Every structure is written in C-alpha cells, then in structure tokens.
Short mmCIF file of C-alpha atoms and ligand atoms in Angstrom, two decimals:
data_model
loop_
_atom_site.label_atom_id
_atom_site.label_comp_id
_atom_site.label_asym_id
_atom_site.label_seq_id
_atom_site.Cartn_x
_atom_site.Cartn_y
_atom_site.Cartn_z
CA UNK H 45 -0.09 -0.02 -0.16
CA UNK H 46 1.68 3.93 -1.32
CA UNK H 47 1.39 6.38 1.77
CA UNK H 48 1.28 10.13 1.05
CA UNK H 49 4.14 11.97 2.97
CA UNK H 50 3.05 15.83 2.87
CA UNK H 51 6.10 17.67 3.15
CA UNK H 52 6.91 19.43 6.17
CA UNK H 53 5.99 23.40 5.95
CA UNK H 54 8.14 25.56 4.91
CA UNK H 55 8.81 27.32 8.58
CA UNK H 56 7.95 31.25 8.55
CA UNK H 57 10.83 33.73 10.32
CA UNK H 58 9.55 37.37 11.51
CA UNK H 59 11.72 40.68 11.11
CA UNK H 60 11.08 43.96 11.54
CA UNK H 61 10.61 45.71 8.30
CA UNK H 62 11.01 48.98 6.88
CA UNK H 63 7.96 50.61 8.47
CA UNK H 64 5.44 52.46 6.06
CA UNK H 65 3.16 55.30 5.61
CA UNK H 66 0.00 54.61 7.42
CA UNK H 67 -2.52 53.64 4.77
CA UNK H 68 -6.33 56.47 4.77
CA UNK H 69 -7.75 54.00 7.01
CA UNK H 70 -5.81 53.73 9.68
CA UNK H 71 -5.41 57.69 9.38
CA UNK H 72 -9.14 58.08 9.92
CA UNK H 73 -9.17 55.36 12.51
CA UNK H 74 -6.74 57.77 15.08
CA UNK H 75 -8.67 60.78 13.84
CA UNK H 76 -12.05 59.13 14.73
CA UNK H 77 -10.37 58.00 18.37
CA UNK H 78 -9.25 61.41 18.74
CA UNK H 79 -12.94 62.98 18.00
CA UNK H 80 -14.83 60.36 20.71
CA UNK H 81 -12.25 60.39 22.76
CA UNK H 82 -11.44 56.32 22.38
CA UNK H 83 -9.07 54.55 23.74
CA UNK H 84 -7.57 51.33 21.84
CA UNK H 85 -6.45 47.98 23.44
CA UNK H 86 -5.35 46.21 21.26
CA UNK H 87 -4.60 42.31 22.21
CA UNK H 88 -0.77 41.05 20.97
CA UNK H 89 -2.47 38.69 18.62
CA UNK H 90 -4.37 41.21 16.32
CA UNK H 91 -2.89 41.84 13.22
CA UNK H 92 -0.06 44.51 12.16
CA UNK H 93 -2.44 47.08 11.01
CA UNK H 94 -4.54 47.04 14.40
CA UNK H 95 -1.53 46.98 16.36
CA UNK H 96 0.33 49.75 14.77
CA UNK H 97 -2.85 52.17 16.22
CA UNK H 98 -3.25 51.25 19.18
CA UNK H 99 -3.01 53.16 22.45
CA UNK H 100 -1.66 49.38 24.45
CA UNK H 101 -0.95 46.49 22.80
CA UNK H 102 -0.48 43.79 25.98
CA UNK H 103 -1.51 40.90 27.13
CA UNK H 104 -4.98 40.12 29.33
CA UNK H 105 -3.68 40.99 32.60
CA UNK H 106 -1.91 44.16 31.02
CA UNK H 107 -5.36 44.95 29.21
CA UNK H 108 -7.52 44.48 32.11
CA UNK H 109 -5.57 46.98 33.81
CA UNK H 110 -5.21 50.17 31.92
CA UNK H 111 -9.46 49.45 30.78
CA UNK H 112 -9.77 49.89 34.69
CA UNK H 113 -7.35 52.67 34.69
CA UNK H 114 -9.13 55.07 31.34
CA UNK H 115 -10.89 57.98 31.58
CA UNK H 116 -11.82 57.74 28.11
CA UNK H 117 -15.09 57.42 27.28
CA UNK H 118 -14.90 55.09 24.76
CA UNK H 119 -13.09 51.96 24.83
CA UNK H 120 -12.77 50.14 21.94
CA UNK H 121 -11.18 47.18 22.35
CA UNK H 122 -9.83 44.73 19.86
CA UNK H 123 -9.01 41.29 21.06
CA UNK H 124 -11.91 38.76 21.90
CA UNK H 125 -15.12 38.47 23.20
CA UNK H 126 -14.17 37.62 27.17
CA UNK H 127 -11.49 40.21 26.95
CA UNK H 128 -14.36 43.31 26.32
CA UNK H 129 -16.31 42.00 28.93
CA UNK H 130 -13.65 42.28 31.06
CA UNK H 131 -12.93 45.84 29.90
CA UNK H 132 -16.87 46.39 30.49
CA UNK H 133 -17.01 44.89 34.08
CA UNK H 134 -14.31 46.71 35.24
CA UNK H 135 -15.14 49.92 33.96
CA UNK H 136 -18.98 49.73 33.40
CA UNK H 137 -19.69 53.80 32.78
CA UNK H 138 -17.28 53.42 29.81
CA UNK H 139 -18.75 52.59 26.34
CA UNK H 140 -17.06 48.76 25.32
CA UNK H 141 -16.58 48.37 21.33
CA UNK H 142 -15.87 45.07 20.77
CA UNK H 143 -15.11 45.25 16.52
CA UNK H 144 -16.71 41.78 15.80
CA UNK H 145 -18.96 40.51 18.24
CA UNK H 146 -18.49 37.22 16.42
CA UNK H 147 -14.78 37.02 17.46
CA UNK H 148 -15.18 34.57 20.39
CA UNK H 149 -12.40 31.19 22.03
CA UNK H 150 -12.39 28.19 22.41
CA UNK H 151 -11.28 27.89 25.80
CA UNK H 152 -14.65 29.59 27.19
CA UNK H 153 -16.80 27.93 25.41
CA UNK H 154 -15.22 24.79 26.92
CA UNK H 155 -16.99 25.71 30.11
CA UNK H 156 -20.21 26.42 29.76
CA UNK H 157 -21.68 28.30 32.83
CA UNK H 158 -25.01 25.93 33.79
CA UNK H 159 -22.27 22.94 33.77
CA UNK H 160 -19.69 25.13 35.69
CA UNK H 161 -23.08 25.50 38.36
CA UNK H 162 -24.47 22.31 38.49
CA UNK H 163 -20.39 20.46 39.21
CA UNK H 164 -19.92 23.25 41.81
CA UNK H 165 -23.87 22.45 43.64
CA UNK H 166 -22.44 18.79 43.36
CA UNK H 167 -19.02 20.03 45.23
CA UNK H 168 -20.12 23.29 47.06
CA UNK H 169 -16.37 23.13 49.31
CA UNK H 170 -14.47 23.72 46.25
CA UNK H 171 -12.88 26.86 45.35
CA UNK H 172 -13.30 28.03 41.72
CA UNK H 173 -9.79 29.72 40.07
CA UNK H 174 -10.75 30.29 36.86
CA UNK H 175 -8.35 31.52 33.84
CA UNK H 176 -9.33 35.01 32.20
CA UNK H 177 -10.61 33.31 28.91
CA UNK H 178 -14.19 32.25 29.99
CA UNK H 179 -17.29 33.81 30.07
CA UNK H 180 -18.71 36.85 32.73
CA UNK H 181 -21.16 33.91 33.78
CA UNK H 182 -18.33 31.82 34.72
CA UNK H 183 -16.42 34.78 36.33
CA UNK H 184 -19.59 35.37 38.84
CA UNK H 185 -19.57 31.94 39.98
CA UNK H 186 -15.63 32.05 40.52
CA UNK H 187 -13.83 32.45 43.85
CA UNK H 188 -10.75 34.22 41.83
CA UNK H 189 -9.75 35.01 38.32
CA UNK H 190 -5.98 34.76 37.04
CA UNK H 191 -4.01 34.92 33.83
CA UNK H 192 -1.60 33.49 32.15
CA UNK H 193 0.35 36.51 33.88
CA UNK H 194 -0.35 35.78 37.01
CA UNK H 195 -1.25 32.26 38.23
CA UNK H 196 0.89 30.75 39.82
CA UNK H 197 1.35 33.78 42.13
CA UNK H 198 -2.81 33.94 42.40
CA UNK H 199 -2.76 30.10 42.65
CA UNK H 200 -0.46 30.35 45.76
CA UNK H 201 -2.45 32.64 47.23
CA UNK H 202 -5.84 30.43 47.70
CA UNK H 203 -5.85 29.53 51.82
CA UNK H 204 -4.11 26.25 51.87
CA UNK H 205 -6.99 23.91 53.18
CA UNK H 206 -9.50 24.76 50.08
CA UNK H 207 -9.39 22.11 47.09
CA UNK H 208 -9.00 24.29 44.08
CA UNK H 209 -11.20 23.44 41.04
CA UNK H 210 -9.00 24.66 38.07
CA UNK H 211 -11.07 26.57 34.96
CA UNK H 212 -11.21 25.91 32.15
CA UNK H 213 -8.07 25.59 30.23
CA UNK H 214 -6.69 22.01 31.24
CA UNK H 215 -3.23 22.59 30.09
CA UNK H 216 -2.90 26.14 31.99
CA UNK H 217 -4.01 24.36 35.33
CA UNK H 218 -1.11 21.35 34.75
CA UNK H 219 1.55 23.96 34.46
CA UNK H 220 0.48 25.68 37.80
CA UNK H 221 0.61 22.46 39.26
CA UNK H 222 3.88 21.80 38.26
CA UNK H 223 5.68 25.10 39.10
CA UNK H 224 3.56 25.95 42.76
CA UNK H 225 3.10 22.13 43.88
CA UNK H 226 -0.69 22.42 44.78
CA UNK H 227 -2.71 20.24 43.70
CA UNK H 228 -6.11 21.36 42.01
CA UNK H 229 -8.97 19.80 39.91
CA UNK H 230 -8.54 20.47 36.17
CA UNK H 231 -12.03 21.15 34.40
CA UNK H 232 -11.00 20.10 30.68
CA UNK H 233 -11.34 22.66 28.60
CA UNK H 234 -8.11 23.56 26.39
CA UNK H 235 -7.93 25.91 23.36
CA UNK H 236 -7.88 24.61 19.86
CA UNK H 237 -5.23 26.42 18.19
CA UNK H 238 -1.81 26.21 21.36
CA UNK H 239 -2.70 22.57 20.74
CA UNK H 240 -2.10 22.27 17.37
CA UNK H 241 1.79 22.48 18.23
CA UNK H 242 3.14 19.06 18.70
CA UNK H 243 6.90 17.70 20.08
CA UNK H 244 7.54 16.37 16.56
CA UNK H 245 6.56 19.82 14.47
CA UNK H 246 8.63 21.85 17.42
CA UNK H 247 11.51 18.73 16.69
CA UNK H 248 11.49 19.56 12.91
CA UNK H 249 11.82 23.22 13.69
CA UNK H 250 15.00 23.00 16.24
CA UNK H 251 16.87 20.93 14.38
CA UNK H 252 16.68 23.81 11.92
CA UNK H 253 18.05 26.55 14.85
CA UNK H 254 19.59 24.38 17.02
CA UNK H 255 20.19 27.36 19.32
CA UNK H 256 17.35 29.56 19.33
CA UNK H 257 15.81 29.26 22.84
CA UNK H 258 12.09 27.96 22.99
CA UNK H 259 9.48 30.21 24.06
CA UNK H 260 6.30 28.78 24.58
CA UNK H 261 2.40 29.82 25.81
CA UNK H 262 1.63 27.93 29.49
CA UNK H 263 -1.71 27.11 26.84
CA UNK H 264 0.36 24.34 24.74
CA UNK H 265 0.26 20.68 25.56
CA UNK H 266 2.76 19.65 28.26
CA UNK H 267 5.24 17.53 25.76
CA UNK H 268 5.57 20.39 23.88
CA UNK H 269 5.91 22.69 27.00
CA UNK H 270 8.63 20.46 28.69
CA UNK H 271 10.54 21.24 25.39
CA UNK H 272 10.66 25.13 26.00
CA UNK H 273 13.75 26.92 27.65
CA UNK H 274 10.54 29.19 29.06
CA UNK H 275 7.16 29.35 29.77
CA UNK H 276 5.28 32.51 29.98
CA UNK H 277 2.52 34.77 29.03
CA UNK H 278 2.71 36.71 25.41
CA UNK H 279 3.35 39.96 27.61
CA UNK H 280 6.38 38.13 29.41
CA UNK H 281 7.47 36.47 26.02
CA UNK H 282 8.93 40.12 25.46
CA UNK H 283 10.66 40.71 28.46
CA UNK H 284 12.63 37.25 28.55
CA UNK H 285 13.21 37.44 24.10
CA UNK H 286 14.64 41.24 25.71
CA UNK H 287 17.08 39.67 28.32
CA UNK H 288 17.86 36.59 26.53
CA UNK H 289 21.67 37.57 24.50
CA UNK H 290 20.64 34.96 21.62
CA UNK H 291 19.66 37.00 18.54
CA UNK H 292 16.45 33.90 17.05
CA UNK H 293 13.60 32.51 19.48
CA UNK H 294 11.37 29.69 18.33
CA UNK H 295 7.67 31.32 19.68
CA UNK H 296 4.81 28.81 20.32
CA UNK H 297 1.75 31.10 20.24
CA UNK H 298 -0.28 32.64 18.48
CA UNK H 299 1.27 34.43 15.31
CA UNK H 300 0.50 38.13 15.96
CA UNK H 301 2.30 37.42 18.64
CA UNK H 302 5.42 38.23 15.69
CA UNK H 303 4.45 41.53 15.35
CA UNK H 304 4.77 42.86 18.72
CA UNK H 305 7.75 41.01 19.28
CA UNK H 306 9.55 42.11 15.70
CA UNK H 307 8.36 45.72 16.98
CA UNK H 308 9.49 45.80 20.51
CA UNK H 309 13.10 44.07 19.63
CA UNK H 310 13.70 45.11 15.94
CA UNK H 311 17.24 43.46 16.59
CA UNK H 312 15.82 40.36 16.93
CA UNK H 313 14.55 37.46 14.36
CA UNK H 314 11.78 35.47 15.74
CA UNK H 315 10.45 31.56 14.21
CA UNK H 316 6.99 31.48 14.35
CA UNK H 317 6.22 27.60 15.83
CA UNK H 318 5.14 25.31 13.16
CA UNK H 319 2.05 22.82 13.96
CA UNK H 320 1.82 19.72 12.05
CA UNK H 321 0.09 20.80 9.48
CA UNK H 322 1.14 24.64 8.62
CA UNK H 323 3.89 26.95 9.40
CA UNK H 324 2.33 29.70 11.69
CA UNK H 325 -1.01 29.61 14.02
CA UNK H 326 -3.82 31.94 14.05
CA UNK H 327 -6.33 32.03 16.09
CA UNK H 328 -9.47 32.08 13.73
CA UNK H 329 -11.48 34.32 16.60
CA UNK H 330 -8.48 36.80 16.87
CA UNK H 331 -8.74 37.54 13.47
CA UNK H 332 -11.83 38.17 13.32
CA UNK H 333 -11.01 41.83 13.96
CA UNK H 334 -9.98 43.59 11.02
CA UNK H 335 -9.59 47.13 9.79
CA UNK H 336 -12.11 47.71 8.12
CA UNK H 337 -14.72 46.64 11.30
CA UNK H 338 -12.53 48.63 13.55
CA UNK H 339 -13.27 51.34 11.10
CA UNK H 340 -16.86 50.93 10.42
CA UNK H 341 -17.28 50.72 14.29
CA UNK H 342 -15.78 53.39 15.44
CA UNK H 343 -17.88 55.47 13.05
CA UNK H 344 -21.14 53.88 14.28
CA UNK H 345 -21.06 53.44 17.72
CA UNK H 346 -21.29 49.53 17.26
CA UNK H 347 -20.86 46.48 17.90
CA UNK H 348 -21.16 47.25 21.94
CA UNK H 349 -20.96 44.85 24.69
CA UNK H 350 -24.34 45.25 26.58
CA UNK H 351 -24.46 43.62 30.00
CA UNK H 352 -26.64 42.99 32.76
CA UNK H 353 -25.95 44.95 35.79
CA UNK H 354 -26.10 42.43 38.00
CA UNK H 355 -23.80 40.35 36.07
CA UNK H 356 -21.49 42.96 36.03
CA UNK H 357 -21.93 42.75 40.09
CA UNK H 358 -21.34 39.01 40.60
CA UNK H 359 -18.22 38.74 38.24
CA UNK H 360 -16.48 41.94 39.25
CA UNK H 361 -15.58 40.72 43.16
CA UNK H 362 -13.19 37.73 41.62
CA UNK H 363 -11.62 40.11 38.96
CA UNK H 364 -10.69 42.72 41.51
CA UNK H 365 -9.67 39.98 43.61
CA UNK H 366 -7.47 39.39 41.17
CA UNK H 367 -5.82 42.88 40.69
CA UNK H 368 -5.34 42.76 44.62
CA UNK H 369 -3.01 39.87 44.69
CA UNK H 370 -0.97 40.28 41.71
P1 13P I 289 -2.21 36.17 27.30
O1 13P I 289 -2.57 36.34 28.83
O2 13P I 289 -1.09 35.82 28.00
O3 13P I 289 -2.57 37.09 26.35
O4 13P I 289 -3.28 35.13 27.10
C1 13P I 289 -3.92 34.86 26.50
C2 13P I 289 -4.88 33.92 25.05
O5 13P I 289 -5.92 34.42 24.72
C3 13P I 289 -3.85 33.10 24.98
O6 13P I 289 -4.55 32.17 23.97
FE1 SF4 I 290 -9.17 31.65 22.62
FE2 SF4 I 290 -6.51 30.11 22.07
FE3 SF4 I 290 -7.87 32.14 20.70
FE4 SF4 I 290 -6.54 32.48 22.77
S1 SF4 I 290 -5.75 31.73 20.90
S2 SF4 I 290 -8.63 33.48 22.31
S3 SF4 I 290 -7.27 31.16 24.09
S4 SF4 I 290 -9.02 30.48 20.87
#
C-alpha cells in the first residue's frame, strides 16, 4: 500500500520590516479615536495594521489593568469577547466596543456556566480559580480570576485548606500544578490553537534552529511545554527575549505575537513555531477583527458590549481579587 507523504511546512521567520506610511483607513481610525475620546486597547494576537494604531498592545492582564484605569469615554477593544467583557466589568460606565461580536474563544466555550454551576452544586466546598478566558457568567461563579501572567501567584495565595477547581484550561492548570506543587482539579478545556503545536513539529523546527531558545505559552500541551526554555504569558515573552542574549527565538503561540516582538526587539528574529500542518498558528477568533470592522465600529459606535448590572456585579469581585493579589 502506498502512503501519501506531505512535506513539512516551510518555517516562517519574522524580522522588523522597513516602516511604511499609514494607510488612509489607519489615519481615519486615529482621527476618529481623538474625535470620540476613545482608547484603542489591542491584544498581542491582533493583525499588525491594528497593532500599529493602538494606544496599548499587551496581554490579558495588561489590558485589564488599562481598561480599569482609563478615563477615555469609549474603550475600543481589539481582542476577543471575554476580554471586552472584562473591560466592561472593570469600567462599566464606559462604552465598550468590539469590532466583531462573534470573536469568541474555544477555551471560554469549553466551560458553559450551567455545567460549572451543576458541578459546584455537587462539590460545594471547592475554591474556583478561573482563567480569565471564560464568560462573565463563569467569572461570577468563581472565587478568583487569573491570567497566564499571574496564575502561579494567584494559586499560591489560595488558602491552603481549600481544594481548588481550576477552569477552563487543563494545560495552563497542569503547568501551574508543576510550578506550585498544589494539587487542583482541572476542568477539561483547552485552546484549539495552542494544542496544535506538537513535540514532533517543534523537534523539526529545532533541527533548523538548534541555538534558538524555545518560548511557549502555557496553553500548549505538556510534551511541548517540556521542550521549552521558557513558559510564559505573551507579555513576558517580550521581556524574556529582551533579556536573553540569543538573536533568534522559536515562539510557540499565536502568530500575531510576532508583530509585537519584532516591533519591540527590532534587532532579533522570531521563528513562528509550526504546527503539524502549518507554518504558523492564527487564532480564527482573534483574526475576526479587521481594520475595516474597526473603522466601522468607531464610526457607528457598534457593536457594543452590553451586560446586565447584576452580572457585572457578580463577575467584578473575583476580578478585583485578582488585581489585588497580583
Ligand atoms: P495572554 O494573556 O498570555 O496574552 O493570553 C491570552 C490568550 O488568549 C492566549 O491564547
Ligand atoms: Fe481563545 Fe485560544 Fe484564541 Fe486565545 S488563542 S483567544 S485561548 S481560542
């Protein structure tokens, strides 16, 4: 029997390109931001043209902090739905816009609030630590929230006599168990994009770049995390690559991160970690936001994140606990 062999994908290497003038669309976005007293908060996974016009580009923790402290009238959030929801919870008097309301998250979807409520009812003594990648309703059922940037610090502060249920990412949860030595029950959720990196795909990449440190997001599976020189949030990837003397790094996270890294560290190169079938790894939800949708939403003031005041109240306490603990 013959087998069809597919060649491994060509690796993609990112370096800073010569800067090009902003497009008319980008100029119009900058003008509208001023006119509407809007701040544009942008996650590291957004496309480069959106990152270029943002007021702040960062990870979930940095974005939550910026959303909480801004005095702009409008927060335009270029990220996914749970991030924009978190901004609204932290600063409810502001108008929060998300260019595409369909920009969800597979991790968030893997933990429906009714299932978590049912599980808690059967296990009423659990202390629920929720990764921020979850809905406001799940946040409202949790004791404290964490992000990939502070998960270890948060879990270390949970009272020692409480049994922890960590939702929804089992991979981040496993990594936190390894870092803290704390046993936790893990909800069986995962990020559809980060689990596409495999031990084999990264081994192939390392053959081409044997001296490049491997930097992985904790949402990757354990056999991939074990190969990494550093496991960290997207924000910490920037400081790790800055302080490490290497000039080339293999980065295991969503491809938008390469734009942030090349802009901040123009003298270094970044190899996008390949999956088993592709040279890079875009999150289909993050990529739903486009420059055109961003422009439309600034012009029309839509789509807007709206939430019941009671839900905002329920979800706020565990987020505030996170901000106090981190
Ligand atoms: P960070 O908080 O590390 O940016 O991660 C967010 C995320 O959605 C990872 O997939
Ligand atoms: Fe969610 Fe994964 Fe996309 Fe992050 S990369 S927003 S965890 S689906």
